[in-house]
Tab-separated table of C-alpha atoms and ligand atoms in Angstrom:
chain	number	residue	atom	x	y	z
A	2	MET	CA	0.000	0.000	0.000
A	3	LYS	CA	1.075	3.563	-0.722
A	4	LYS	CA	2.892	5.417	2.077
A	5	ILE	CA	0.834	8.288	3.543
A	6	GLY	CA	2.267	11.343	5.307
A	7	PHE	CA	0.382	12.536	8.403
A	8	ILE	CA	1.193	15.874	10.080
A	9	GLY	CA	-0.562	16.997	13.297
A	10	LEU	CA	-1.057	14.286	15.910
A	11	GLY	CA	-3.334	15.946	18.476
A	12	ILE	CA	-6.717	14.944	19.906
A	13	MET	CA	-8.015	14.221	16.388
A	14	GLY	CA	-4.870	13.368	14.426
A	15	LYS	CA	-3.854	10.542	16.775
A	16	PRO	CA	-6.951	8.363	16.354
A	17	MET	CA	-7.281	9.242	12.652
A	18	SER	CA	-3.690	8.181	11.950
A	19	LYS	CA	-4.162	5.011	13.996
A	20	ASN	CA	-7.150	4.090	11.812
A	21	LEU	CA	-4.978	4.405	8.686
A	22	LEU	CA	-2.296	2.208	10.282
A	23	ARG	CA	-4.957	-0.342	11.222
A	24	ALA	CA	-6.146	-0.400	7.607
A	25	GLY	CA	-2.618	-1.354	6.561
A	26	TYR	CA	-1.239	1.962	5.251
A	27	PRO	CA	2.430	2.641	6.039
A	28	LEU	CA	2.542	6.097	7.682
A	29	LEU	CA	5.219	8.765	7.818
A	30	ILE	CA	4.399	11.141	10.667
A	31	TYR	CA	5.404	14.570	11.959
A	32	ASP	CA	4.382	16.798	14.900
A	33	ILE	CA	6.264	19.420	16.903
A	34	VAL	CA	5.417	17.536	20.114
A	35	PRO	CA	7.841	14.595	20.511
A	36	ALA	CA	5.505	12.648	22.837
A	37	ALA	CA	2.785	12.648	20.164
A	38	LEU	CA	5.264	11.378	17.558
A	39	ASP	CA	6.458	8.643	19.930
A	40	GLU	CA	2.908	7.448	20.601
A	41	ILE	CA	2.060	6.976	16.922
A	42	ALA	CA	5.525	5.543	16.160
A	43	ARG	CA	4.834	2.879	18.810
A	44	ALA	CA	1.633	2.070	16.886
A	45	GLY	CA	3.777	1.341	13.802
A	46	ALA	CA	4.436	4.634	11.997
A	47	GLU	CA	7.794	5.974	10.801
A	48	LYS	CA	8.951	9.366	12.170
A	49	ALA	CA	9.919	12.266	9.908
A	50	THR	CA	11.985	15.287	10.956
A	51	SER	CA	9.982	18.107	9.292
A	52	PRO	CA	7.060	18.680	6.906
A	53	LYS	CA	9.698	18.996	4.143
A	54	ASP	CA	11.068	15.575	5.107
A	55	VAL	CA	7.528	14.120	4.887
A	56	ALA	CA	7.074	15.640	1.408
A	57	ALA	CA	10.437	14.284	0.237
A	58	LYS	CA	9.377	10.716	1.068
A	59	THR	CA	5.681	10.523	0.158
A	60	ASP	CA	3.307	12.182	-2.298
A	61	VAL	CA	0.052	11.956	-0.289
A	62	ILE	CA	0.086	14.076	2.860
A	63	ILE	CA	-2.719	14.580	5.384
A	64	THR	CA	-2.564	17.579	7.744
A	65	MET	CA	-4.639	17.905	10.959
A	66	LEU	CA	-3.501	21.160	12.587
A	67	PRO	CA	-5.171	23.762	14.839
A	68	ASN	CA	-5.825	26.727	12.513
A	69	SER	CA	-4.916	28.706	9.378
A	70	PRO	CA	-1.472	30.002	10.515
A	71	HIS	CA	-0.323	26.463	11.444
A	72	VAL	CA	-1.383	25.043	8.066
A	73	LYS	CA	0.296	27.946	6.244
A	74	GLU	CA	3.522	27.370	8.173
A	75	VAL	CA	3.550	23.606	7.630
A	76	VAL	CA	2.742	23.851	3.908
A	77	LEU	CA	4.391	27.088	2.773
A	78	GLY	CA	6.843	27.982	5.574
A	79	LYS	CA	10.521	27.229	6.157
A	80	ASN	CA	11.098	23.443	5.927
A	81	GLY	CA	7.494	23.266	4.717
A	82	ILE	CA	5.892	20.704	2.420
A	83	ILE	CA	6.221	22.983	-0.620
A	84	GLU	CA	10.037	22.841	-0.419
A	85	ALA	CA	10.143	19.139	-1.331
A	86	ALA	CA	6.763	18.149	-2.802
A	87	GLN	CA	6.818	16.878	-6.384
A	88	PRO	CA	4.331	17.886	-9.108
A	89	GLY	CA	1.272	15.615	-8.939
A	90	SER	CA	1.506	15.097	-5.193
A	91	ILE	CA	-1.467	16.032	-2.996
A	92	ILE	CA	-2.091	17.651	0.383
A	93	ILE	CA	-5.364	16.733	2.083
A	94	ASP	CA	-5.861	19.358	4.795
A	95	MET	CA	-8.369	18.052	7.347
A	96	SER	CA	-7.908	20.979	9.791
A	97	SER	CA	-10.756	23.482	10.289
A	98	ILE	CA	-9.369	26.727	8.867
A	99	ALA	CA	-10.550	29.888	7.091
A	100	PRO	CA	-11.834	29.001	3.583
A	101	LEU	CA	-9.971	31.949	2.054
A	102	VAL	CA	-6.700	30.600	3.454
A	103	SER	CA	-7.434	27.155	1.941
A	104	ARG	CA	-7.864	28.863	-1.434
A	105	GLU	CA	-4.706	30.945	-0.954
A	106	ILE	CA	-2.595	27.888	-0.066
A	107	ALA	CA	-4.076	25.847	-2.928
A	108	ALA	CA	-3.246	28.630	-5.406
A	109	LYS	CA	0.405	28.697	-4.254
A	110	LEU	CA	0.596	24.890	-4.523
A	111	ALA	CA	-1.010	24.936	-7.984
A	112	GLU	CA	1.923	27.035	-9.254
A	113	LYS	CA	4.064	23.930	-8.583
A	114	LYS	CA	1.370	21.533	-9.848
A	115	ILE	CA	0.796	20.226	-6.316
A	116	ARG	CA	-2.844	19.286	-5.676
A	117	MET	CA	-4.940	20.040	-2.591
A	118	LEU	CA	-8.247	19.044	-1.017
A	119	ASP	CA	-9.679	20.816	2.043
A	120	ALA	CA	-11.459	18.159	4.082
A	121	PRO	CA	-12.414	19.347	7.588
A	122	VAL	CA	-14.344	17.036	9.862
A	123	SER	CA	-17.166	17.040	12.360
A	124	GLY	CA	-17.795	14.505	15.100
A	125	GLY	CA	-15.027	15.037	17.631
A	126	GLU	CA	-12.674	12.560	19.269
A	127	PRO	CA	-15.182	9.677	19.763
A	128	LYS	CA	-16.016	9.588	16.051
A	129	ALA	CA	-12.349	10.031	15.127
A	130	ILE	CA	-11.643	6.890	17.204
A	131	ASP	CA	-14.532	4.958	15.603
A	132	GLY	CA	-13.631	6.158	12.095
A	133	THR	CA	-17.138	7.596	11.727
A	134	LEU	CA	-16.416	11.316	11.240
A	135	SER	CA	-18.447	13.488	8.874
A	136	ILE	CA	-15.948	14.742	6.290
A	137	MET	CA	-16.796	17.764	4.119
A	138	VAL	CA	-14.551	18.160	1.106
A	139	GLY	CA	-13.571	20.952	-1.286
A	140	GLY	CA	-11.549	20.366	-4.455
A	141	SER	CA	-11.744	18.748	-7.862
A	142	LYS	CA	-14.082	15.816	-8.487
A	143	ALA	CA	-11.185	13.776	-9.885
A	144	ASP	CA	-9.080	14.256	-6.731
A	145	PHE	CA	-12.118	13.571	-4.535
A	146	ASP	CA	-12.849	10.309	-6.361
A	147	GLU	CA	-9.205	9.222	-6.160
A	148	PHE	CA	-8.951	9.758	-2.388
A	149	PHE	CA	-12.526	8.860	-1.380
A	150	PRO	CA	-11.493	5.336	-0.247
A	151	LEU	CA	-8.714	6.804	1.953
A	152	LEU	CA	-11.065	9.358	3.539
A	153	LYS	CA	-13.709	6.663	4.042
A	154	LEU	CA	-11.301	4.899	6.439
A	155	MET	CA	-11.739	7.892	8.785
A	156	GLY	CA	-15.339	8.907	8.108
A	157	ALA	CA	-18.853	7.500	7.920
A	158	SER	CA	-19.861	10.249	5.512
A	159	VAL	CA	-17.548	11.870	2.966
A	160	VAL	CA	-19.242	14.542	0.837
A	161	LEU	CA	-17.797	16.690	-1.952
A	162	CYS	CA	-19.221	20.193	-1.294
A	163	GLY	CA	-17.628	22.124	-4.186
A	164	GLU	CA	-14.307	23.584	-5.291
A	165	ILE	CA	-11.354	24.166	-2.942
A	166	GLY	CA	-12.485	26.042	0.218
A	167	ALA	CA	-16.003	24.563	0.053
A	168	GLY	CA	-15.135	22.011	2.739
A	169	ASN	CA	-14.224	24.776	5.171
A	170	VAL	CA	-17.259	26.899	4.216
A	171	THR	CA	-19.394	23.848	5.079
A	172	LYS	CA	-17.510	23.406	8.363
A	173	LEU	CA	-18.257	27.055	9.267
A	174	ALA	CA	-21.956	26.393	8.579
A	175	ASN	CA	-21.696	23.342	10.845
A	176	GLN	CA	-20.116	25.387	13.650
A	177	ILE	CA	-22.819	28.092	13.442
A	178	VAL	CA	-25.551	25.456	13.826
A	179	VAL	CA	-23.755	23.709	16.706
A	180	ALA	CA	-23.016	26.966	18.606
A	181	ALA	CA	-26.564	28.332	18.275
A	182	ASN	CA	-27.995	24.932	19.200
A	183	ILE	CA	-25.899	24.682	22.395
A	184	ALA	CA	-27.006	28.208	23.348
A	185	ALA	CA	-30.682	27.355	22.704
A	186	VAL	CA	-30.461	24.132	24.762
A	187	SER	CA	-28.777	26.095	27.603
A	188	GLU	CA	-31.393	28.864	27.509
A	189	ALA	CA	-34.269	26.346	27.477
A	190	LEU	CA	-32.992	24.136	30.311
A	191	VAL	CA	-32.109	27.078	32.565
A	192	LEU	CA	-35.574	28.549	32.009
A	193	ALA	CA	-37.249	25.197	32.765
A	194	THR	CA	-35.184	24.730	35.945
A	195	LYS	CA	-35.970	28.199	37.287
A	196	ALA	CA	-39.640	27.638	36.464
A	197	GLY	CA	-39.526	24.535	38.695
A	198	VAL	CA	-39.472	21.792	36.043
A	199	ASN	CA	-36.788	19.079	36.058
A	200	PRO	CA	-34.504	19.675	33.023
A	201	ASP	CA	-33.927	15.942	32.562
A	202	LEU	CA	-37.688	15.417	32.142
A	203	VAL	CA	-37.794	18.368	29.717
A	204	HIS	CA	-35.015	16.721	27.680
A	205	GLN	CA	-36.804	13.341	27.709
A	206	ALA	CA	-40.117	14.941	26.718
A	207	ILE	CA	-38.856	17.038	23.805
A	208	ARG	CA	-35.948	15.053	22.364
A	209	GLY	CA	-38.167	13.024	20.009
A	210	GLY	CA	-39.992	16.084	18.635
A	211	LEU	CA	-38.942	18.933	16.372
A	212	ALA	CA	-36.658	20.427	19.055
A	213	GLY	CA	-34.591	17.258	19.346
A	214	SER	CA	-31.057	17.288	17.926
A	215	THR	CA	-27.745	15.457	18.046
A	216	VAL	CA	-26.385	18.488	19.918
A	217	MET	CA	-29.163	18.283	22.520
A	218	ASP	CA	-28.622	14.555	23.070
A	219	ALA	CA	-24.844	14.942	23.377
A	220	LYS	CA	-24.673	18.133	25.405
A	221	ALA	CA	-27.787	18.276	27.673
A	222	PRO	CA	-26.585	15.278	29.768
A	223	MET	CA	-23.120	16.879	30.092
A	224	MET	CA	-24.732	20.126	31.285
A	225	MET	CA	-26.879	18.331	33.869
A	226	ASP	CA	-23.983	16.123	35.066
A	227	ARG	CA	-21.661	19.163	35.327
A	228	ASN	CA	-19.240	17.260	33.083
A	229	PHE	CA	-17.384	19.889	31.071
A	230	LYS	CA	-14.374	17.717	30.151
A	231	PRO	CA	-13.570	18.346	26.456
A	232	GLY	CA	-14.692	17.057	23.868
A	233	PHE	CA	-14.536	20.230	21.916
A	234	ARG	CA	-12.935	23.144	23.745
A	235	ILE	CA	-14.518	26.609	23.984
A	236	ASN	CA	-11.186	27.996	22.692
A	237	LEU	CA	-11.475	25.925	19.487
A	238	HIS	CA	-15.092	26.967	18.984
A	239	ILE	CA	-14.045	30.620	19.393
A	240	LYS	CA	-11.398	29.985	16.702
A	241	ASP	CA	-14.075	28.600	14.347
A	242	LEU	CA	-16.552	31.427	15.071
A	243	ASN	CA	-13.749	33.933	14.406
A	244	ASN	CA	-13.368	32.299	10.987
A	245	VAL	CA	-17.162	32.553	10.520
A	246	LEU	CA	-17.155	36.276	11.383
A	247	GLU	CA	-14.134	37.085	9.198
A	248	THR	CA	-15.601	35.182	6.258
A	249	ALA	CA	-19.039	36.762	6.747
A	250	ARG	CA	-17.644	40.310	6.996
A	251	GLY	CA	-15.660	39.721	3.811
A	252	ILE	CA	-18.848	39.011	1.845
A	253	ASP	CA	-21.292	41.308	3.731
A	254	VAL	CA	-23.336	38.605	5.444
A	255	PRO	CA	-24.943	39.522	8.788
A	256	THR	CA	-24.490	36.909	11.535
A	257	PRO	CA	-26.530	38.134	14.548
A	258	LEU	CA	-26.774	34.745	16.268
A	259	THR	CA	-23.076	33.950	15.865
A	260	ASP	CA	-22.225	37.437	17.212
A	261	GLU	CA	-24.242	36.732	20.386
A	262	VAL	CA	-22.853	33.246	21.029
A	263	MET	CA	-19.320	34.485	20.323
A	264	ALA	CA	-19.724	37.115	23.076
A	265	MET	CA	-20.921	34.405	25.499
A	266	MET	CA	-17.958	32.157	24.678
A	267	GLN	CA	-15.518	35.069	25.015
A	268	SER	CA	-16.859	35.912	28.467
A	269	LEU	CA	-16.416	32.278	29.586
A	270	LYS	CA	-12.878	32.299	28.183
A	271	ASP	CA	-12.169	35.491	30.163
A	272	GLU	CA	-13.258	33.622	33.281
A	273	GLY	CA	-10.702	30.888	32.603
A	274	MET	CA	-13.048	28.333	31.001
A	275	GLY	CA	-11.462	28.299	27.530
A	276	ASP	CA	-10.332	24.703	27.918
A	277	ALA	CA	-13.755	23.464	29.064
A	278	ASP	CA	-16.097	21.652	26.657
A	279	HIS	CA	-18.381	24.009	24.723
A	280	SER	CA	-21.364	22.556	26.643
A	281	ALA	CA	-20.066	24.812	29.482
A	282	LEU	CA	-21.908	27.604	27.630
A	283	VAL	CA	-24.722	26.745	30.039
A	284	ARG	CA	-22.603	28.384	32.774
A	285	TYR	CA	-23.150	31.752	31.080
A	286	TYR	CA	-26.947	31.357	31.382
A	287	GLU	CA	-26.756	29.900	34.878
A	288	LYS	CA	-24.815	32.891	36.123
A	289	ILE	CA	-27.208	35.498	34.768
A	290	ALA	CA	-30.243	33.492	35.949
A	291	GLY	CA	-28.701	32.736	39.376
A	292	ILE	CA	-29.474	29.021	39.176
A	293	GLU	CA	-27.635	25.768	38.419
A	294	LEU	CA	-28.986	22.804	36.443
A	295	GLN	CA	-29.570	19.559	38.307
A	296	ARG	CA	-31.178	16.342	37.141
B	11	NAD	P1	-4.885	19.636	18.835
B	11	NAD	O1	-4.428	20.970	19.281
B	11	NAD	O2	-5.165	18.561	19.835
B	11	NAD	O3	-3.826	19.011	17.771
B	11	NAD	C1	-3.101	19.771	16.855
B	11	NAD	C2	-1.719	19.131	16.679
B	11	NAD	O4	-0.985	19.899	15.721
B	11	NAD	C3	-0.888	19.134	17.971
B	11	NAD	O5	-0.379	17.834	18.231
B	11	NAD	C4	0.236	20.128	17.673
B	11	NAD	O6	1.455	19.809	18.322
B	11	NAD	C5	0.350	19.983	16.171
B	11	NAD	N1	1.007	21.131	15.559
B	11	NAD	C6	0.784	22.455	15.762
B	11	NAD	N2	1.598	23.199	15.008
B	11	NAD	C7	2.380	22.331	14.302
B	11	NAD	C8	3.417	22.474	13.362
B	11	NAD	N3	3.854	23.691	12.993
B	11	NAD	N4	3.983	21.371	12.839
B	11	NAD	C9	3.550	20.127	13.206
B	11	NAD	N5	2.568	19.919	14.107
B	11	NAD	C10	2.000	21.012	14.649
B	11	NAD	O7	-6.180	19.907	17.936
B	11	NAD	P2	-7.318	18.843	17.517
B	11	NAD	O8	-8.397	18.855	18.519
B	11	NAD	O9	-6.686	17.570	17.091
B	11	NAD	O10	-7.930	19.603	16.241
B	11	NAD	C11	-7.278	19.642	14.980
B	11	NAD	C12	-8.225	20.340	14.003
B	11	NAD	O11	-9.455	19.603	13.915
B	11	NAD	C13	-8.605	21.770	14.435
B	11	NAD	O12	-8.681	22.586	13.302
B	11	NAD	C14	-9.969	21.576	15.079
B	11	NAD	O13	-10.772	22.743	15.012
B	11	NAD	C15	-10.543	20.457	14.242
B	11	NAD	N6	-11.573	19.658	14.914
B	11	NAD	C16	-11.426	19.279	16.220
B	11	NAD	C17	-12.432	18.537	16.842
B	11	NAD	C18	-12.327	18.111	18.281
B	11	NAD	O14	-13.351	17.669	18.834
B	11	NAD	N7	-11.185	18.205	18.922
B	11	NAD	C19	-13.583	18.183	16.118
B	11	NAD	C20	-13.683	18.545	14.785
B	11	NAD	C21	-12.668	19.286	14.189
């Protein structure tokens, strides 16, 4: 099987790379954190010394990095992929970054005939472990078709959303819906509690109707159990909403709901809760209502 490069071995990259190893792909890995490299090397991967080193030894490279500046640095920076990648090779960037940056990086790579797909994911660590992520892809149909089987090893659904950048536009849409949904669930359960109705019974009663959602089923129990272990950190959601706001301002799209939820998340970050799961948004409502959820 063809050797795959994998750069970025964090909460998501670790289980995703392990799934590729399990499927029999030889992996060449790189991360700036030695302990992360060691963990995946123990699972059978070969270590590289830089993104350039990865690109010198393989022509299919997956990146799973925090945000736009990290992807730019790894692809275009000093000792970056672009310094060694051959024409015809491909970078599949699975990080959630600004769509305009995906397009900018792809344009630079195209000058050297290096291909790119943007393929951010939704589903979090549990689905990364199970290989059941939702993967939203931007790029050419031919590249998508060629690498669909590889992506399918990490995702239950893999959908081509349009040209390069379309994957990250779709991810921004996803993050708007998730943020607003968590805020609505928080607002509803805090209201119910203060009005004297058990929030667990409210959840049970409404989850099968129109108000029910994957977000409600995942996050309402965490809110009631006071379990704010991430999951998906408030800091990362702020990063994604920043990308929403920047993108929206660039094309004159109003985003009143995102503006509100962003302010709530910022205030929680200011109080030192940036590393809590985004279900901790309920704390914002609890504080202003002077009540705490209990089952
Ligand atoms: P993470 O911070 O746990 O992992 C990022 C990894 O990238 C780290 O191991 C870090 O050392 C490495 N890294 C940073 N800069 C680097 C560089 N210059 N060279 C090499 N490695 C470098 O983040 P994560 O939770 O794995 O998320 C990765 C991406 O996936 C983010 O864009 C995030 O928004 C997105 N995402 C995360 C989740 C989630 O639930 N955690 C869900 C969906 C999407």
